[in-house]
Amino acid sequence: MSYVSCLRCKECGAEYPIEPRTVCDHDFGPVEVAYDYEAMRGKVTRQSIEAGPRSIWRYRDLLPVASEPRVGLNSGYTPLIKADNLAAELGVRELYIKDDSTNYPTFSYKDRVVAVALMKAIEFGFDTVGCASTGNLAHSVAAHAAKAGLTAFVMIPHDLEEGKIIGSQVFSPRMVKIRGNYDDVNRLCSQIADKYGWAIVNVNLRPYYTEGAKTHGFEIAEQLGWKLPQHTVVPVAGGTILPKIWKAYQEFITLGIVEDNKPKMYAAQAAGCNPVVTAIEENSDLFRPQKPQTIAKSIAIGNPADGYYVIKVVRESGGYGASATDSEIIDAIKLLARTEGIFTEPAGGTTLAAAIKLIQQGRIPRDESICVCITGNGLKTIEVMHGQFAAAPVINAKLSEFDVIVDEIKEKAAAATATAGV
Amino acid sequence: MEVTISIPTALRPQVDNKDTVKVTGSSVREALGALTAQYPELGKRLYAGENELNRFINVYVNDEDIRFMDNLDTALKEGDEVSIIPAIAGG
Ligand SMILES: Cc1ncc(COP(=O)(O)O)c(C=O)c1O
Ligand SMILES: [Zn+2]
């Protein structure tokens, strides 16, 4: 049974049938899937969700699919980690990491949105799917399309990390690299969607694609024991996931599945690409586009389509924003790895670095529950960590040579204790 | 100054289904003014206020966003291409 009623413009409320559609005809506002929450009451419950599969499809009643899921059967349901080591380091009481670096099949939050978008592509009868991507989306479209038997066409900026390029190419999509930044790629892609009539997941499947991002928020609430964290810190690129985590929280509140504890949302951006955080700091409704200059390439979107809604949700919820420099991003990647054993990419480093700043500024209180959304995997972007670590010693396969190393480690530790004791 | 304005699918019904329209103007403001004088229905969708474009629309002159130049006052020369493109999601 589907509870979907229609597509509705977020600006003027105009309604459209469930069809491939990019924006509202009247005002270009984004259209969003609307549901019949009344009909869900008493039917979509904690129990009904708990009875579902361990994937994004356990939230199927709150997703816009009409048929039995055939894409992304293993996507989502990533761990929510109680990050006690990191919490101790940061001096906060209750800290969680929602870890989409382990998402299936391509290790980023995009596996959620693409699963829903490709389900709709199949339902609408498309055989070719495409995307404009900063890397992760292409990776996920290529993999999900391979499994679903669809042809994939992925458009990326020419200068992405190798892991993101090979990581997509291995699935044999048609890949086109575009000279320019993501915003140039996106502009071209919108013209391609116009001309060729393909299913471009972030263009004419956008309303369905974006709904998939809600599952990140649903999972946080469920895995926290049907509770919302008081503070959620989220990376912002095009601005899809932050408002959708918020929508997920609000839907659970509407359905009586969780209590409304007035959750606050916080936006994280790289200092080299922070149009949304700048607007939040300047208390402005509109952002000024930027030309990105940051190691956090996956979130380097200078002209975010949904930036306006990120600003709105952050403000309405009582949250705020923070940006992180390249070196703060690297430090945060290392900190998360050292304390929690999680290797994230620069997008995750940005989010943790921003969370740390917000805690230090007192914007996020140390004694309330905090969730940091880690949305990507560090193994895709190893080049950013080059030169960060001392070279490992190389020895022959002789125990005596290994003994030397152990002795050196002991000596260093002793010297360190001695210095500390002075 | 004659320039070509390219129209996205969503706006084509307002311009007799053309994908490009040629107008004259020495700035983006003048060119869009000429376009909307010819097609008033389009004007309602293009502008949020007198001097403000609808925030979900991006305007480019030869592939550069006008917000990186002089916005509506960006100067045009003969043969420039002005594109109207809705903001799109992604990442
Ligand atoms: C790893 C990662 N995190 C976060 C985002 C944020 O995306 P958005 O704000 O467009 O939802 C992206 C987008 O590409 C991403 O790749
Ligand atoms: Zn509308």
Tab-separated table of N, CA and C in Angstrom, chain A residues 74-202:
chain	number	residue	atom	x	y	z
A	74	ASN	N	20.272	-3.757	-0.101
A	74	ASN	CA	21.187	-3.757	1.045
A	74	ASN	C	21.674	-2.357	1.405
A	75	SER	N	21.027	-1.339	0.848
A	75	SER	CA	21.472	0.026	1.139
A	75	SER	C	20.855	0.507	2.452
A	76	GLY	N	21.612	1.333	3.139
A	76	GLY	CA	21.108	1.916	4.379
A	76	GLY	C	21.277	0.990	5.566
A	77	TYR	N	20.591	1.329	6.641
A	77	TYR	CA	20.704	0.640	7.928
A	77	TYR	C	22.173	0.544	8.350
A	78	THR	N	22.854	1.658	8.197
A	78	THR	CA	24.265	1.749	8.601
A	78	THR	C	24.329	1.962	10.115
A	79	PRO	N	25.483	1.714	10.732
A	79	PRO	CA	25.542	1.812	12.197
A	79	PRO	C	25.401	3.239	12.734
A	80	LEU	N	24.767	3.337	13.877
A	80	LEU	CA	24.828	4.559	14.680
A	80	LEU	C	25.748	4.209	15.845
A	81	ILE	N	26.884	4.888	15.895
A	81	ILE	CA	27.920	4.527	16.867
A	81	ILE	C	27.846	5.466	18.064
A	82	LYS	N	27.841	4.908	19.260
A	82	LYS	CA	27.976	5.765	20.444
A	82	LYS	C	29.464	6.049	20.588
A	83	ALA	N	29.827	7.303	20.336
A	83	ALA	CA	31.241	7.658	20.190
A	83	ALA	C	31.820	8.115	21.524
A	84	ASP	N	31.976	7.175	22.449
A	84	ASP	CA	32.415	7.561	23.797
A	84	ASP	C	33.848	8.068	23.854
A	85	ASN	N	34.730	7.485	23.040
A	85	ASN	CA	36.128	7.954	23.051
A	85	ASN	C	36.221	9.389	22.547
A	86	LEU	N	35.525	9.634	21.453
A	86	LEU	CA	35.530	10.982	20.884
A	86	LEU	C	34.837	11.964	21.839
A	87	ALA	N	33.755	11.494	22.457
A	87	ALA	CA	33.016	12.342	23.409
A	87	ALA	C	33.940	12.782	24.547
A	88	ALA	N	34.743	11.823	25.066
A	88	ALA	CA	35.652	12.143	26.166
A	88	ALA	C	36.671	13.189	25.705
A	89	GLU	N	37.175	12.986	24.487
A	89	GLU	CA	38.163	13.925	23.937
A	89	GLU	C	37.574	15.327	23.792
A	90	LEU	N	36.319	15.413	23.385
A	90	LEU	CA	35.703	16.715	23.141
A	90	LEU	C	35.025	17.285	24.394
A	91	GLY	N	34.936	16.478	25.439
A	91	GLY	CA	34.302	16.945	26.663
A	91	GLY	C	32.794	17.119	26.525
A	92	VAL	N	32.166	16.167	25.839
A	92	VAL	CA	30.697	16.199	25.744
A	92	VAL	C	30.140	14.897	26.319
A	93	ARG	N	28.864	14.932	26.707
A	93	ARG	CA	28.292	13.797	27.441
A	93	ARG	C	27.825	12.669	26.517
A	94	GLU	N	27.077	13.050	25.466
A	94	GLU	CA	26.405	12.008	24.673
A	94	GLU	C	26.580	12.314	23.183
A	95	LEU	N	27.453	11.552	22.550
A	95	LEU	CA	27.813	11.842	21.155
A	95	LEU	C	27.642	10.597	20.296
A	96	TYR	N	26.999	10.767	19.153
A	96	TYR	CA	26.788	9.648	18.231
A	96	TYR	C	27.357	9.992	16.859
A	97	ILE	N	27.822	8.956	16.177
A	97	ILE	CA	28.234	9.088	14.781
A	97	ILE	C	27.275	8.247	13.958
A	98	LYS	N	26.575	8.869	13.020
A	98	LYS	CA	25.791	8.077	12.063
A	98	LYS	C	26.732	7.798	10.909
A	99	ASP	N	27.086	6.513	10.737
A	99	ASP	CA	28.231	6.187	9.901
A	99	ASP	C	27.868	5.655	8.520
A	100	ASP	N	27.620	6.566	7.584
A	100	ASP	CA	27.333	6.153	6.208
A	100	ASP	C	28.603	5.875	5.404
A	101	SER	N	29.764	5.936	6.053
A	101	SER	CA	30.982	5.528	5.333
A	101	SER	C	30.933	4.029	5.051
A	102	THR	N	30.005	3.333	5.700
A	102	THR	CA	29.870	1.882	5.491
A	102	THR	C	28.670	1.550	4.603
A	103	ASN	N	28.083	2.541	3.996
A	103	ASN	CA	26.854	2.283	3.233
A	103	ASN	C	27.119	1.319	2.075
A	104	TYR	N	26.077	0.669	1.634
A	104	TYR	CA	26.184	-0.339	0.574
A	104	TYR	C	25.439	0.153	-0.659
A	105	PRO	N	25.987	0.027	-1.868
A	105	PRO	CA	27.242	-0.640	-2.219
A	105	PRO	C	28.446	0.280	-2.357
A	106	THR	N	28.319	1.608	-2.219
A	106	THR	CA	29.483	2.454	-2.548
A	106	THR	C	29.914	3.412	-1.428
A	107	PHE	N	29.589	3.081	-0.201
A	107	PHE	CA	30.216	3.760	0.944
A	107	PHE	C	29.947	5.259	1.062
A	108	SER	N	28.751	5.709	0.701
A	108	SER	CA	28.411	7.092	1.024
A	108	SER	C	26.896	7.201	1.167
A	109	TYR	N	26.459	8.324	1.675
A	109	TYR	CA	25.024	8.529	1.875
A	109	TYR	C	24.257	8.446	0.562
A	110	LYS	N	24.960	8.633	-0.551
A	110	LYS	CA	24.293	8.640	-1.856
A	110	LYS	C	23.649	7.302	-2.206
A	111	ASP	N	24.102	6.206	-1.582
A	111	ASP	CA	23.488	4.910	-1.883
A	111	ASP	C	22.002	4.900	-1.508
A	112	ARG	N	21.627	5.760	-0.585
A	112	ARG	CA	20.206	5.857	-0.186
A	112	ARG	C	19.388	6.528	-1.286
A	113	VAL	N	19.857	7.698	-1.704
A	113	VAL	CA	19.070	8.497	-2.658
A	113	VAL	C	19.012	7.826	-4.026
A	114	VAL	N	20.120	7.196	-4.407
A	114	VAL	CA	20.152	6.567	-5.726
A	114	VAL	C	19.227	5.343	-5.758
A	115	ALA	N	19.174	4.597	-4.673
A	115	ALA	CA	18.283	3.432	-4.632
A	115	ALA	C	16.843	3.867	-4.934
A	116	VAL	N	16.411	4.930	-4.303
A	116	VAL	CA	15.028	5.393	-4.518
A	116	VAL	C	14.868	5.948	-5.939
A	117	ALA	N	15.853	6.722	-6.392
A	117	ALA	CA	15.751	7.313	-7.738
A	117	ALA	C	15.694	6.226	-8.812
A	118	LEU	N	16.529	5.189	-8.681
A	118	LEU	CA	16.533	4.146	-9.726
A	118	LEU	C	15.273	3.282	-9.680
A	119	MET	N	14.721	3.102	-8.489
A	119	MET	CA	13.415	2.429	-8.409
A	119	MET	C	12.384	3.209	-9.230
A	120	LYS	N	12.409	4.527	-9.090
A	120	LYS	CA	11.446	5.335	-9.847
A	120	LYS	C	11.768	5.296	-11.340
A	121	ALA	N	13.056	5.312	-11.685
A	121	ALA	CA	13.438	5.243	-13.101
A	121	ALA	C	12.842	3.981	-13.715
A	122	ILE	N	12.943	2.869	-12.990
A	122	ILE	CA	12.396	1.600	-13.492
A	122	ILE	C	10.865	1.685	-13.573
A	123	GLU	N	10.273	2.228	-12.532
A	123	GLU	CA	8.797	2.337	-12.554
A	123	GLU	C	8.321	3.224	-13.703
A	124	PHE	N	9.087	4.265	-14.013
A	124	PHE	CA	8.697	5.169	-15.109
A	124	PHE	C	9.088	4.600	-16.475
A	125	GLY	N	9.828	3.502	-16.495
A	125	GLY	CA	10.171	2.854	-17.756
A	125	GLY	C	11.416	3.391	-18.460
A	126	PHE	N	12.311	4.072	-17.736
A	126	PHE	CA	13.563	4.535	-18.355
A	126	PHE	C	14.559	3.380	-18.451
A	127	ASP	N	15.427	3.416	-19.495
A	127	ASP	CA	16.503	2.428	-19.527
A	127	ASP	C	17.874	3.057	-19.312
A	128	THR	N	17.944	4.396	-19.336
A	128	THR	CA	19.215	5.088	-19.114
A	128	THR	C	19.060	6.060	-17.951
A	129	VAL	N	19.996	5.981	-17.013
A	129	VAL	CA	19.983	6.917	-15.886
A	129	VAL	C	21.304	7.677	-15.860
A	130	GLY	N	21.266	8.884	-15.371
A	130	GLY	CA	22.493	9.664	-15.342
A	130	GLY	C	22.530	10.565	-14.134
A	131	CYS	N	23.649	11.284	-14.003
A	131	CYS	CA	23.754	12.248	-12.918
A	131	CYS	C	24.899	13.215	-13.192
A	132	ALA	N	24.816	14.354	-12.525
A	132	ALA	CA	25.961	15.258	-12.390
A	132	ALA	C	26.464	15.010	-10.988
A	133	SER	N	27.777	14.889	-10.835
A	133	SER	CA	28.243	14.434	-9.529
A	133	SER	C	29.572	15.033	-9.122
A	134	THR	N	29.749	15.188	-7.806
A	134	THR	CA	31.063	15.522	-7.266
A	134	THR	C	31.835	14.242	-6.951
A	135	GLY	N	31.321	13.096	-7.371
A	135	GLY	CA	32.058	11.846	-7.193
A	135	GLY	C	31.226	10.740	-6.588
A	136	ASN	N	30.699	10.994	-5.408
A	136	ASN	CA	29.957	9.936	-4.714
A	136	ASN	C	28.667	9.550	-5.422
A	137	LEU	N	27.991	10.534	-5.962
A	137	LEU	CA	26.726	10.231	-6.630
A	137	LEU	C	26.989	9.386	-7.874
A	138	ALA	N	28.028	9.730	-8.626
A	138	ALA	CA	28.377	8.970	-9.826
A	138	ALA	C	28.708	7.531	-9.458
A	139	HIS	N	29.484	7.403	-8.392
A	139	HIS	CA	29.887	6.094	-7.899
A	139	HIS	C	28.644	5.237	-7.625
A	140	SER	N	27.698	5.825	-6.940
A	140	SER	CA	26.509	5.089	-6.543
A	140	SER	C	25.579	4.812	-7.733
A	141	VAL	N	25.412	5.788	-8.611
A	141	VAL	CA	24.565	5.580	-9.794
A	141	VAL	C	25.147	4.449	-10.633
A	142	ALA	N	26.478	4.451	-10.826
A	142	ALA	CA	27.113	3.439	-11.667
A	142	ALA	C	26.917	2.049	-11.069
A	143	ALA	N	27.096	1.933	-9.749
A	143	ALA	CA	26.983	0.609	-9.119
A	143	ALA	C	25.535	0.115	-9.096
A	144	HIS	N	24.641	0.959	-8.634
A	144	HIS	CA	23.228	0.549	-8.572
A	144	HIS	C	22.696	0.231	-9.980
A	145	ALA	N	23.134	1.017	-10.988
A	145	ALA	CA	22.657	0.782	-12.359
A	145	ALA	C	23.169	-0.561	-12.875
A	146	ALA	N	24.432	-0.885	-12.526
A	146	ALA	CA	24.987	-2.171	-12.960
A	146	ALA	C	24.115	-3.314	-12.442
A	147	LYS	N	23.782	-3.250	-11.171
A	147	LYS	CA	22.984	-4.313	-10.554
A	147	LYS	C	21.562	-4.338	-11.126
A	148	ALA	N	21.021	-3.145	-11.402
A	148	ALA	CA	19.626	-3.076	-11.874
A	148	ALA	C	19.500	-3.282	-13.383
A	149	GLY	N	20.647	-3.424	-14.070
A	149	GLY	CA	20.592	-3.626	-15.512
A	149	GLY	C	20.207	-2.388	-16.297
A	150	LEU	N	20.560	-1.220	-15.774
A	150	LEU	CA	20.283	0.037	-16.480
A	150	LEU	C	21.590	0.587	-17.049
A	151	THR	N	21.482	1.390	-18.108
A	151	THR	CA	22.657	2.067	-18.638
A	151	THR	C	22.876	3.342	-17.828
A	152	ALA	N	24.149	3.593	-17.463
A	152	ALA	CA	24.431	4.792	-16.656
A	152	ALA	C	25.308	5.767	-17.430
A	153	PHE	N	25.015	7.047	-17.261
A	153	PHE	CA	25.758	8.129	-17.884
A	153	PHE	C	26.141	9.083	-16.762
A	154	VAL	N	27.426	9.167	-16.445
A	154	VAL	CA	27.771	10.019	-15.306
A	154	VAL	C	28.676	11.177	-15.718
A	155	MET	N	28.347	12.348	-15.231
A	155	MET	CA	29.086	13.561	-15.557
A	155	MET	C	29.755	14.092	-14.285
A	156	ILE	N	31.077	14.289	-14.370
A	156	ILE	CA	31.816	14.724	-13.179
A	156	ILE	C	32.785	15.847	-13.538
A	157	PRO	N	33.198	16.653	-12.541
A	157	PRO	CA	34.262	17.621	-12.812
A	157	PRO	C	35.538	16.865	-13.180
A	158	HIS	N	36.387	17.461	-14.003
A	158	HIS	CA	37.556	16.752	-14.545
A	158	HIS	C	38.618	16.433	-13.505
A	159	ASP	N	38.586	17.086	-12.346
A	159	ASP	CA	39.722	16.985	-11.414
A	159	ASP	C	39.403	16.227	-10.130
A	160	LEU	N	38.537	15.220	-10.192
A	160	LEU	CA	38.203	14.469	-8.975
A	160	LEU	C	39.326	13.533	-8.548
A	161	GLU	N	39.221	13.066	-7.301
A	161	GLU	CA	40.182	12.102	-6.767
A	161	GLU	C	40.086	10.804	-7.574
A	162	GLU	N	41.218	10.131	-7.662
A	162	GLU	CA	41.271	8.913	-8.461
A	162	GLU	C	40.299	7.831	-7.962
A	163	GLY	N	40.196	7.716	-6.643
A	163	GLY	CA	39.299	6.701	-6.075
A	163	GLY	C	37.867	6.909	-6.527
A	164	LYS	N	37.510	8.152	-6.716
A	164	LYS	CA	36.135	8.454	-7.136
A	164	LYS	C	35.953	8.136	-8.612
A	165	ILE	N	37.018	8.273	-9.389
A	165	ILE	CA	36.900	8.030	-10.834
A	165	ILE	C	36.937	6.527	-11.117
A	166	ILE	N	38.004	5.867	-10.646
A	166	ILE	CA	38.102	4.404	-10.850
A	166	ILE	C	36.915	3.720	-10.177
A	167	GLY	N	36.565	4.220	-8.999
A	167	GLY	CA	35.449	3.640	-8.242
A	167	GLY	C	34.159	3.637	-9.042
A	168	SER	N	34.010	4.596	-9.948
A	168	SER	CA	32.818	4.602	-10.806
A	168	SER	C	33.063	3.792	-12.068
A	169	GLN	N	34.259	3.973	-12.666
A	169	GLN	CA	34.533	3.334	-13.959
A	169	GLN	C	34.453	1.820	-13.903
A	170	VAL	N	34.768	1.265	-12.728
A	170	VAL	CA	34.766	-0.187	-12.623
A	170	VAL	C	33.389	-0.768	-12.954
A	171	PHE	N	32.351	0.023	-12.802
A	171	PHE	CA	31.000	-0.458	-13.106
A	171	PHE	C	30.594	-0.197	-14.558
A	172	SER	N	31.544	0.260	-15.367
A	172	SER	CA	31.320	0.526	-16.797
A	172	SER	C	30.184	1.488	-17.131
A	173	PRO	N	30.092	2.617	-16.435
A	173	PRO	CA	29.123	3.614	-16.897
A	173	PRO	C	29.733	4.356	-18.074
A	174	ARG	N	28.953	5.103	-18.818
A	174	ARG	CA	29.565	6.065	-19.728
A	174	ARG	C	29.907	7.270	-18.865
A	175	MET	N	31.196	7.612	-18.847
A	175	MET	CA	31.615	8.717	-17.991
A	175	MET	C	32.104	9.863	-18.851
A	176	VAL	N	31.662	11.082	-18.522
A	176	VAL	CA	32.185	12.257	-19.197
A	176	VAL	C	32.728	13.190	-18.124
A	177	LYS	N	34.015	13.587	-18.308
A	177	LYS	CA	34.631	14.546	-17.389
A	177	LYS	C	34.465	15.924	-17.992
A	178	ILE	N	34.079	16.867	-17.182
A	178	ILE	CA	33.810	18.190	-17.719
A	178	ILE	C	34.797	19.201	-17.152
A	179	ARG	N	35.396	19.968	-18.035
A	179	ARG	CA	36.328	21.005	-17.588
A	179	ARG	C	35.517	22.081	-16.887
A	180	GLY	N	35.749	22.204	-15.590
A	180	GLY	CA	34.995	23.184	-14.819
A	180	GLY	C	34.693	22.600	-13.466
A	181	ASN	N	33.983	23.363	-12.646
A	181	ASN	CA	33.635	22.855	-11.323
A	181	ASN	C	32.250	22.211	-11.372
A	182	TYR	N	31.814	21.713	-10.218
A	182	TYR	CA	30.546	20.996	-10.185
A	182	TYR	C	29.391	21.837	-10.726
A	183	ASP	N	29.422	23.117	-10.444
A	183	ASP	CA	28.298	23.948	-10.889
A	183	ASP	C	28.233	24.033	-12.410
A	184	ASP	N	29.405	23.966	-13.045
A	184	ASP	CA	29.423	23.904	-14.511
A	184	ASP	C	28.847	22.568	-14.991
A	185	VAL	N	29.234	21.491	-14.299
A	185	VAL	CA	28.740	20.162	-14.661
A	185	VAL	C	27.213	20.137	-14.539
A	186	ASN	N	26.752	20.694	-13.453
A	186	ASN	CA	25.315	20.683	-13.164
A	186	ASN	C	24.523	21.465	-14.208
A	187	ARG	N	25.072	22.589	-14.611
A	187	ARG	CA	24.388	23.418	-15.599
A	187	ARG	C	24.279	22.655	-16.922
A	188	LEU	N	25.371	22.018	-17.297
A	188	LEU	CA	25.352	21.226	-18.521
A	188	LEU	C	24.339	20.081	-18.408
A	189	CYS	N	24.347	19.456	-17.234
A	189	CYS	CA	23.475	18.301	-17.028
A	189	CYS	C	22.012	18.692	-17.141
A	190	SER	N	21.693	19.873	-16.656
A	190	SER	CA	20.299	20.292	-16.747
A	190	SER	C	19.920	20.502	-18.215
A	191	GLN	N	20.883	20.954	-19.021
A	191	GLN	CA	20.608	21.112	-20.454
A	191	GLN	C	20.515	19.745	-21.152
A	192	ILE	N	21.333	18.792	-20.681
A	192	ILE	CA	21.284	17.444	-21.250
A	192	ILE	C	19.932	16.787	-20.948
A	193	ALA	N	19.483	16.939	-19.696
A	193	ALA	CA	18.190	16.355	-19.311
A	193	ALA	C	17.090	16.935	-20.194
A	194	ASP	N	17.172	18.236	-20.424
A	194	ASP	CA	16.219	18.930	-21.287
A	194	ASP	C	16.205	18.339	-22.690
A	195	LYS	N	17.404	18.094	-23.218
A	195	LYS	CA	17.516	17.723	-24.614
A	195	LYS	C	17.269	16.244	-24.872
A	196	TYR	N	17.798	15.368	-24.005
A	196	TYR	CA	17.765	13.937	-24.316
A	196	TYR	C	16.649	13.151	-23.631
A	197	GLY	N	16.002	13.771	-22.644
A	197	GLY	CA	14.896	13.056	-22.008
A	197	GLY	C	15.314	11.837	-21.204
A	198	TRP	N	16.571	11.809	-20.730
A	198	TRP	CA	16.986	10.696	-19.883
A	198	TRP	C	16.536	10.942	-18.455
A	199	ALA	N	16.637	9.883	-17.669
A	199	ALA	CA	16.371	10.024	-16.241
A	199	ALA	C	17.659	10.467	-15.561
A	200	ILE	N	17.753	11.731	-15.260
A	200	ILE	CA	18.928	12.229	-14.551
A	200	ILE	C	18.517	12.310	-13.081
A	201	VAL	N	19.194	11.526	-12.257
A	201	VAL	CA	18.654	11.353	-10.901
A	201	VAL	C	18.538	12.673	-10.138
A	202	ASN	N	19.495	13.584	-10.364
A	202	ASN	CA	19.424	14.828	-9.594
A	202	ASN	C	18.692	15.930	-10.358
